[in-house]
Structures are given as structure tokens and as C-alpha cells.
XYZ file of C-alpha atoms in Angstrom:
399
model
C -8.589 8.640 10.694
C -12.368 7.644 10.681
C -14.891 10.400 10.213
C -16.457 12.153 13.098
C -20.327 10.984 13.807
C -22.694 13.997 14.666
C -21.291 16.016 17.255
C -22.630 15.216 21.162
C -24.611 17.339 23.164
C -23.887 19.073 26.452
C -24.878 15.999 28.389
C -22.767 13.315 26.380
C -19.562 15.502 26.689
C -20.123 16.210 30.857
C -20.388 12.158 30.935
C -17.611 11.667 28.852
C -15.553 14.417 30.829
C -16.638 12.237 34.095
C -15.552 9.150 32.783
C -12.029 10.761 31.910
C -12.130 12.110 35.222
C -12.606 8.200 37.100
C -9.946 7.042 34.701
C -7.526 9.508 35.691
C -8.220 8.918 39.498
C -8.281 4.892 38.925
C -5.021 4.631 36.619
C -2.455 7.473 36.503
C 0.996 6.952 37.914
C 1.307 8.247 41.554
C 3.508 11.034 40.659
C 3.064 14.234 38.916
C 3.939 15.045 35.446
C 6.734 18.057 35.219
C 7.807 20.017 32.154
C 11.454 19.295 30.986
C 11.042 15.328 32.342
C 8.068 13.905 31.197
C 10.875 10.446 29.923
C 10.953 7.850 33.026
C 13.973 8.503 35.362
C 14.108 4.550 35.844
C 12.544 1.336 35.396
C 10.081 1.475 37.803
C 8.722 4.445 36.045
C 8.804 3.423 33.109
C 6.917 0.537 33.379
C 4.531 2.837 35.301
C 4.132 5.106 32.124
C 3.607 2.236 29.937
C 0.741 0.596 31.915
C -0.741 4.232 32.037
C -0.625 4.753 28.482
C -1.902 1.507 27.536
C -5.106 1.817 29.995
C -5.655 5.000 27.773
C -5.952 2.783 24.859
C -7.926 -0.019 26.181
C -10.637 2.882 27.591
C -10.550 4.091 23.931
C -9.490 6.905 24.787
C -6.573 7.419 22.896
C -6.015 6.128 19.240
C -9.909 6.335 19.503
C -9.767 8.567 16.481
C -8.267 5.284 14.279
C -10.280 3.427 11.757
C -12.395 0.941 13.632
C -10.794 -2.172 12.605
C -7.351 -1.269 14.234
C -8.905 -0.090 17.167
C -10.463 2.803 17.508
C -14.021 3.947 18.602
C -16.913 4.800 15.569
C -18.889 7.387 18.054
C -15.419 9.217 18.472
C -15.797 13.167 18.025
C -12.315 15.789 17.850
C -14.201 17.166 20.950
C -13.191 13.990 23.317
C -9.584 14.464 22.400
C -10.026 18.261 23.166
C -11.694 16.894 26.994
C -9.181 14.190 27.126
C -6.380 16.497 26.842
C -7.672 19.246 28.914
C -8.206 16.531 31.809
C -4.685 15.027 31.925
C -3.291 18.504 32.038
C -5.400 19.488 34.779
C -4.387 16.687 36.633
C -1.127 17.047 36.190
C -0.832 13.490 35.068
C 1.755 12.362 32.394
C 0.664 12.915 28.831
C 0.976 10.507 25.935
C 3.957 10.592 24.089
C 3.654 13.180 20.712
C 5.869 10.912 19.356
C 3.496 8.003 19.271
C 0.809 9.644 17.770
C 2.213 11.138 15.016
C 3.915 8.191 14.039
C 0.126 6.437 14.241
C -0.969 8.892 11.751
C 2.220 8.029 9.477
C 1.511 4.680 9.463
C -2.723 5.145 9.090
C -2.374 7.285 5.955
C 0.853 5.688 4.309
C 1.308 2.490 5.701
C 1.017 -0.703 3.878
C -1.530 -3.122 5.293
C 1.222 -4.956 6.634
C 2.797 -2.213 8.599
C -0.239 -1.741 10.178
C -0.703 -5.328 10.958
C 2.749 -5.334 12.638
C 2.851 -1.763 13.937
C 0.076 -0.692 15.586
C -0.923 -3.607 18.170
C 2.017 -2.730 19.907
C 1.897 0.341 19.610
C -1.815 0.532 21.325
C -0.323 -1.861 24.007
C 2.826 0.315 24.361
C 5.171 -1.882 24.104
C 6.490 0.212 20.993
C 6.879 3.720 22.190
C 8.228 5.741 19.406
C 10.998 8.621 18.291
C 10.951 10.798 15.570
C 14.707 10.303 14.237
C 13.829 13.804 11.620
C 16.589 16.580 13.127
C 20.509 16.608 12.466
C 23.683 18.415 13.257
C 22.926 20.613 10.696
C 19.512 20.004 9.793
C 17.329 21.184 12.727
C 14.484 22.664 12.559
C 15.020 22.784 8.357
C 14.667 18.619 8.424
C 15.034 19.488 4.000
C 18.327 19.305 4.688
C 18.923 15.938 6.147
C 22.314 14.051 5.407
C 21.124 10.577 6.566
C 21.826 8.435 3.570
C 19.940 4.955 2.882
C 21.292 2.847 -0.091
C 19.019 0.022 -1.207
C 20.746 -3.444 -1.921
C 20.869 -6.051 -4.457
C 18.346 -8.314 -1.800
C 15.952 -5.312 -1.297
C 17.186 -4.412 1.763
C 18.128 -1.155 2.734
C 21.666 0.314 4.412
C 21.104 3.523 6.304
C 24.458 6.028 7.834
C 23.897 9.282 9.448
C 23.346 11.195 12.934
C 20.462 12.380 14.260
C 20.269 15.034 17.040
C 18.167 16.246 19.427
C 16.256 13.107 19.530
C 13.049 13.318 22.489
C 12.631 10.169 24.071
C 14.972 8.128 22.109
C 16.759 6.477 24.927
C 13.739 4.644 26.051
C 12.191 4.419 22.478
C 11.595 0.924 20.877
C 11.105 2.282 17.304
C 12.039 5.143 15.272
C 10.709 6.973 12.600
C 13.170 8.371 10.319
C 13.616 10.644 7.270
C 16.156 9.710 5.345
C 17.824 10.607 2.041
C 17.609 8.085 -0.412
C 18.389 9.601 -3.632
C 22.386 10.666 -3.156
C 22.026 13.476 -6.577
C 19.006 14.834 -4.356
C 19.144 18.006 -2.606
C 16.500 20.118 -0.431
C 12.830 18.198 -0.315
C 13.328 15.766 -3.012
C 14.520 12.472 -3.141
C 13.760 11.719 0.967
C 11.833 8.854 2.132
C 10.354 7.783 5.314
C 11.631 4.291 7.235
C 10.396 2.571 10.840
C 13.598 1.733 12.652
C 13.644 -0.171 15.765
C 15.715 1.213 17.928
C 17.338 -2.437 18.734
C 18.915 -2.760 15.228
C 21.903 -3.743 14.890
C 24.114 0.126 14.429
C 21.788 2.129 15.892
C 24.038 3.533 18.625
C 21.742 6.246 21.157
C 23.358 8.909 23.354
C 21.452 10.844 25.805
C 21.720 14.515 26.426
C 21.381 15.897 29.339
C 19.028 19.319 29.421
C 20.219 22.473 30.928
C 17.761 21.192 34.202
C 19.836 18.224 34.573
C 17.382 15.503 32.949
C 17.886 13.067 29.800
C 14.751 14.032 27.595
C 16.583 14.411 24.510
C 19.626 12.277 21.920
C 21.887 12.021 20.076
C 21.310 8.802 17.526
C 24.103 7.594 15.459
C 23.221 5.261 12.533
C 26.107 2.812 11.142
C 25.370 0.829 8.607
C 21.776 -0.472 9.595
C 20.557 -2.833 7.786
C 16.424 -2.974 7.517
C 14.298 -5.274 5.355
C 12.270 -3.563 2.457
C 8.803 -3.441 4.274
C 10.418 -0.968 6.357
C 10.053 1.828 3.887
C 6.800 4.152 4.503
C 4.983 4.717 1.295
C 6.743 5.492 -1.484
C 10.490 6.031 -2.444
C 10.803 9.882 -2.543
C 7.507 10.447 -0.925
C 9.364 11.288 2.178
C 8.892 15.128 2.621
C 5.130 14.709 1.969
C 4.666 11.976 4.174
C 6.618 13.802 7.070
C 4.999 17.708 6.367
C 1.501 15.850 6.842
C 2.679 14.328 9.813
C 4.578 17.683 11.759
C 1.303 19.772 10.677
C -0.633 16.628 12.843
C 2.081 17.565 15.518
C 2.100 21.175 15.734
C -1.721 21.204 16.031
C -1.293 18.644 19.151
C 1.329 20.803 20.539
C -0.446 24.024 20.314
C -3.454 21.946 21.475
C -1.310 21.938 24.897
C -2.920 25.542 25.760
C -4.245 24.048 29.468
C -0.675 24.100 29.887
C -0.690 28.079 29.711
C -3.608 28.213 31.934
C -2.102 26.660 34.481
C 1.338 28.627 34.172
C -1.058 31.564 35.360
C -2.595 30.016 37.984
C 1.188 29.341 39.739
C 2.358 32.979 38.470
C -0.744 34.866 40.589
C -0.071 32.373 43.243
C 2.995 33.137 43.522
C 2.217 37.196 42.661
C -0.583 36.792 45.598
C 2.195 35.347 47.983
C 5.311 36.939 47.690
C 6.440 40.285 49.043
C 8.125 43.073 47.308
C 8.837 46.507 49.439
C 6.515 45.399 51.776
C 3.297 44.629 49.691
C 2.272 41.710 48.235
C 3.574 41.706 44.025
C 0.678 41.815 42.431
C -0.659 45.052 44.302
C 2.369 46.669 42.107
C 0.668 48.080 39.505
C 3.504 47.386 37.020
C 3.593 43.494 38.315
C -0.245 43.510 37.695
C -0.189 44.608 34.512
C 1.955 42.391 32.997
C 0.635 39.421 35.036
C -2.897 40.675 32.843
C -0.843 41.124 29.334
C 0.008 37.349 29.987
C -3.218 36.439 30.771
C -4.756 38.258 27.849
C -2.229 36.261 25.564
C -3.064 32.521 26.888
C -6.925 33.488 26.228
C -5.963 34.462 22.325
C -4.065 31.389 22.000
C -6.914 29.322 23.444
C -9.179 31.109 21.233
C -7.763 30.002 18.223
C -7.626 26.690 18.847
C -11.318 26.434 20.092
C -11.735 28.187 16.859
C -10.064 25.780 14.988
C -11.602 22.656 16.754
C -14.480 24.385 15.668
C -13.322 24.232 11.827
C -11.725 20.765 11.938
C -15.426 19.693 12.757
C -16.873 21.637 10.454
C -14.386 20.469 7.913
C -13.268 23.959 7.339
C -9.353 24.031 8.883
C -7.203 26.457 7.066
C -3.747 26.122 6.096
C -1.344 27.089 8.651
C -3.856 26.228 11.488
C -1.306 23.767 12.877
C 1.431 26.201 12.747
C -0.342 28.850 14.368
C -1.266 26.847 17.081
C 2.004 25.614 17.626
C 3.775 28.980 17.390
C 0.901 30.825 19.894
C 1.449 27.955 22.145
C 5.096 27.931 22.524
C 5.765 31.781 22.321
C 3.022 32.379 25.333
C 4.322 29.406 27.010
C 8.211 30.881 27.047
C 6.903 34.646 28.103
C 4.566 33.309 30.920
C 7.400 31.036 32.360
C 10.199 33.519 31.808
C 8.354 36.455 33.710
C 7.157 33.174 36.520
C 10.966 32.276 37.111
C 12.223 36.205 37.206
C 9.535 37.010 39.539
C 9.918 33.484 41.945
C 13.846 34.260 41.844
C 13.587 38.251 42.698
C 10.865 38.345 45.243
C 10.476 37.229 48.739
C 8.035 34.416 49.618
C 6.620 34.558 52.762
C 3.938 32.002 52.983
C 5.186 28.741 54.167
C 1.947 26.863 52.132
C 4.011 24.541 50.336
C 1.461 25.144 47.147
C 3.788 28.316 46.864
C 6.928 26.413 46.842
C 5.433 24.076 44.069
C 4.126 26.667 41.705
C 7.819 27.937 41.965
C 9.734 25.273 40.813
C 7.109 24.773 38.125
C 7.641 27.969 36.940
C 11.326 27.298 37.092
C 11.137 24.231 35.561
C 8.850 25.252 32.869
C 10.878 28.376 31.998
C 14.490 25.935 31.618
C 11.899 23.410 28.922
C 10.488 26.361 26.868
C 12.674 27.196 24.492
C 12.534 23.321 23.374
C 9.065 23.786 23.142
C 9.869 27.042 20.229
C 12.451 24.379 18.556
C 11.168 21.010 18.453
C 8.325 20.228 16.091
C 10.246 23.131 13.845
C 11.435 26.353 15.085
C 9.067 30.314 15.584
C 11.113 31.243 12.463
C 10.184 28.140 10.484
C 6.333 28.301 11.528
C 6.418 32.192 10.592
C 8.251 31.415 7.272
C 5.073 28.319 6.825
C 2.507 30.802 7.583
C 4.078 33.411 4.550
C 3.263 30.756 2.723
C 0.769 28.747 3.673
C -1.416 31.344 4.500
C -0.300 34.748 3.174
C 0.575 33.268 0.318
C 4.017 35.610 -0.203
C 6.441 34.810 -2.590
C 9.724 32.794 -1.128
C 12.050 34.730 -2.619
């Protein structure tokens, strides 16, 4: 990604912020963005999503953080994508795909200058939305393990079998980037390497899943003897692991970058506290209801502290290791305690307003609390980020 020019002042970021804020208004699809179904439920919305995320591109702002000459902006600063984030959430409009970004920052830092010729125009006009194809049956969260074979031919081409599970956004995904095992004697992080599948090939089979709220966000991908050319491989042959850790540490920072999302899981849980009757007072006079509804609120502020705090050192050119898993682990452990303690008190408390603001913050809640343990899987597990940050950071031994 191109280097950050000298960050703005106070000015430059409130007229950035107010030219998010126009775009939003101007160009987001008229209906809200909920947790657990952020894939289109048809065609119409689909096409919706892709018009909205290419307008994001065309403002430059998304992808603005590319090298200049495939698109992106040279007066780009980390604190746009920071207001650019914060604004979609706040809005409740849909948010770019994860997906799509991290397999941007794949192709930036490993590509060939071909792939990036090929791959990122249509990526910036989505018509290529993207899947990661990285978890298996019995490779989930530890992606070391992968089974996926991919034997190169006589011609140069190369013949990939396996499954892939737990897929997000793979039914409506035009390409897919997968880690697969290339040297057969290999075992653990060696001998993987990374390939861009479209998801039209010939073998690729896709099955959705349907999630425990009744919506198709996630799939099950079998691969039967696909057949891809030799410019399909990503870097090097048994570069895999390295190419894919840099890219999931990318994720995990964008994920935990999500905290908005925990702010405004508190704003529906003391709406909901404020409005709903228990023994004939409203919740949050209980003193035991208010002091866990301030617990949770004390734990989104940490989590948004650290990542401020880490903005703060990606700027400075100071990010420590394990910054992206720490984000991602704060994020997604607040994010399942705030919803879980929303959806027990919505479901055991009377609600006696009729504002239908009430009624919305409830099924949020709901909704949110039935997505969150994805959110503590996908992009690797608690237990993986806590076993990266023994690591990483602590430096303890593995054994």
C-alpha cells in the first residue's frame, strides 16, 4: 500500500467526514445493513450492493490506500479509513466485503504485474467480489492443516481436489482465494501455496449453509478436479502460509476495527434497559441490570482504546506484533457479551413502549447475538488469537 502523506488537521478530517457523510446519503442502498445477512437475499439486492460498493471506489474512498497507479488516492491517510468506517456503521449502511480487501492486499504485495493488471479493475468496479476458500472440515480455524491438494501438470497448469467449509459469501462470489497444499510429503505450514479461483470454473461445486437465523451467509465449496492456468498461482510455490498470515493479520485488524459496531450494541441495550419493565420499574433502575449494562460499556471503551491506540502506531510506524489479533479478539469477545446480555434481557423483560425504535434495537440485539459467535470463529478462532499473542507478543515457548 502507498505511504501515508503528513497527517491532516482537524479541519481536513471534519471535511472529509462531511463528504463521507453526502456520499452515504446520495448512494447507499435503501435498506439497512443487519448482522448475520450482510450477503444479498436476491438479485435486486445484489446488484444494489454492487453499485454501492463500486461508488465507494470511484469516490476513492475505498482501495484509496492502493498504489496510485491501480487506483488509489496519494493524499490518503489510515485516518480516512478509520472515518470511513465509523460513518457506514453509523449509518447502518452495508459495509464492504472483508473478503475483497484482503484479497486486494494479497494481490498488492504478492501479485505478479499481471495479476494485478487482470485482478484489480474488476475488482474496484465490483464485478469480482471475492471469498476466502482458507477453512476445511477439519481445518478451521488451524487453516495449517488444510487437505486441499493442487498437482501441477506436464502443460503448467494446475489440478486442484478438496472441500472447503464455512465459506462467507461464496454463493454470490465471482473469485476465490484459496490455500492449497501443493507439496503432497508436506505437513503443517510448509509446502502450501496461494491460487485465485473463479468461482465459475469448471468443478467448483458451492453449497450454501443456512445460519442458525435462517440466512445463507456462509458454504460449503467442493473442488473436483479444477483445472487453472499457471498465472493463477500467488507468489511463490510454498510461499503460501506467509502470503496468507500477512493477509488474516490485515483482516483481523479490519475486523477489530469494527468497534462502532459495539457502540451501537449499547446504544439498543440502554434503549431497550430505558424501555422495558421489570417488577414494575424500568430495567436499568435495577441496580444489578445497571451495573452490568456499565461493565459492558466499560469493555467497548477498552476495545476502542486500543485500536485508536494502534491507529495511532500504524501512523507512527510503530504497530506491534499481535496488534491485529488483539483487535480482533477485543472486538469479537465484547461484541458476543454485549449481544448475549441484549437478547437475554429483550427476551425476559416486558416492553412497554410502543416506539417502534424499541422493537428495532430488539431484533438487533437478537440478531446480533445469533452472528457472534461467527464473529469469535471466522478470521481464526479466541483460542487461536490467544495462542498468536503467546507468541507474537509474549514471546512463550510453544511447547
Amino acid at each position: 500500500m502507498s505511504a501515508a502523506p503528513a497527517r491532516p488537521s482537524e479541519a481536513q478530517l471534519n471535511e472529509f467526514r462531511r463528504r463521507v457523510r453526502a456520499h452515504i446519503a446520495e448512494h447507499a442502498p435503501p435498506f439497512e445493513a443487519r448482522e448475520g445477512r450482510r450477503a444479498p437475499e436476491n438479485a435486486e439486492q445484489e446488484a444494489q450492493l454492487r453499485k454501492w460498493f463500486a461508488t465507494l471506489f470511484d469516490a476513492g474512498l475505498i482501495g484509496a490506500d492502493w498504489p496510485v497507479e491501480h487506483g488509489g488516492r496519494a493524499d490518503h491517510h489510515p485516518l480516512h479509513d478509520r472515518i470511513l468506517s465509523e460513518e457506514i456503521l453509523r449509518a447502518r449502511a452495508p459495509r464492504p466485503v472483508d473478503q475483497v480487501n484482503l484479497a486486494a492486499h494479497v494481490l498488492l504485495h504478492f501479485g505478479s504485474d499481471d495479476q494485478k493488471a487482470e485482478l484489480l479493475p474488476p475488482m474496484r468496479r465490483s464485478e469480482h467480489v471475492w471469498c476466502q476458500l482458507f477453512s476445511e472440515p477439519d481445518a478451521g480455524s488451524d487453516i495449517a492443516a488444510v487437505r486441499s491438494r493442487a498437482a501441477k501438470q506436464p502443460d503448467g497448469t494446475w489440478v486442484i481436489n478438496g472441500q472447503k467449509t464455512w465459506i462467507t459469501d461464496g454463493h454470490w462470489a465471482d473469485m476465490g482465494l484459496a490455500l492449497i497444499r501443493t507439496d503432497p510429503t508436506s505437513s503443517r505450514h510448509q509446502g502450501l501455496s496461494v491460487f485465485a479461483v473463479p468461482m465459475s470454473t469448471p468443478g467448483v461445486e458451492v453449497r450454501p449453509i443456512r445460519t442458525i437465523n435462517e440466512a445463507i451467509e456462509v458454504n460449503e465449496v467442493f473442488l473436483d478436479g479444477v483445472t487453472l492456468p499457471a498465472g493463477s498461482l500467488i507468489g511463490e510455490v510454498g510461499q503460501g502460509w506467509s502470503i496468507i498470515m500477512a493477509g488474516l493479520d490485515f483482516e483481523r485488524f479490519g475486523i477489530g476495527g469494527n468497534v462502532i459496531l459495539l457502540e451501537l450494541l449499547i446504544d439498543d441495550l440502554v434503549m431497550v434497559a430505558r424501555n422495558a419493565i421489570l417488577e414494575g420499574t424500568p430495567a436499568l433502575e435495577h441496580d444489578d441490570i445497571r451495573q452490568t449494562v456499565a461493565e459492558l460499556a466499560a469493555e467497548v471503551e477498552v476495545a476502542k482504546s486500543f485500536i485508536d491506540d494502534h491507529v495511532e502506531r500504524l501512523i507512527a510506524g510503530a504497530e506491534q506484533p499481535g496488534d491485529g489479533s488483539i483487535a480482533k479478539l477485543s472486538f469479537a469477545e465484547a461484541y458476543h457479551r454485549v449481544s448475549a446480555y441484549g437478547a437475554q434481557l429483550a427476551a425476559t423483560v416486558c416492553t412497554v413502549a410502543a416506539d417502534p425504535s424499541v422493537e428495532q434495537a430488539k431484533q438487533r440485539l437478537r440478531e446480533c447475538w445469533l452472528w457472534s459467535r461467527a464473529y469469535t470463529v471466522s478470521g481464526g478462532s479466541s483460542e487461536i488469537m490467544r495462542n498468536i499473542l503467546t507468541k507474537r507478543r509474549l514471546l512463550l515457548p510453544s511447547g
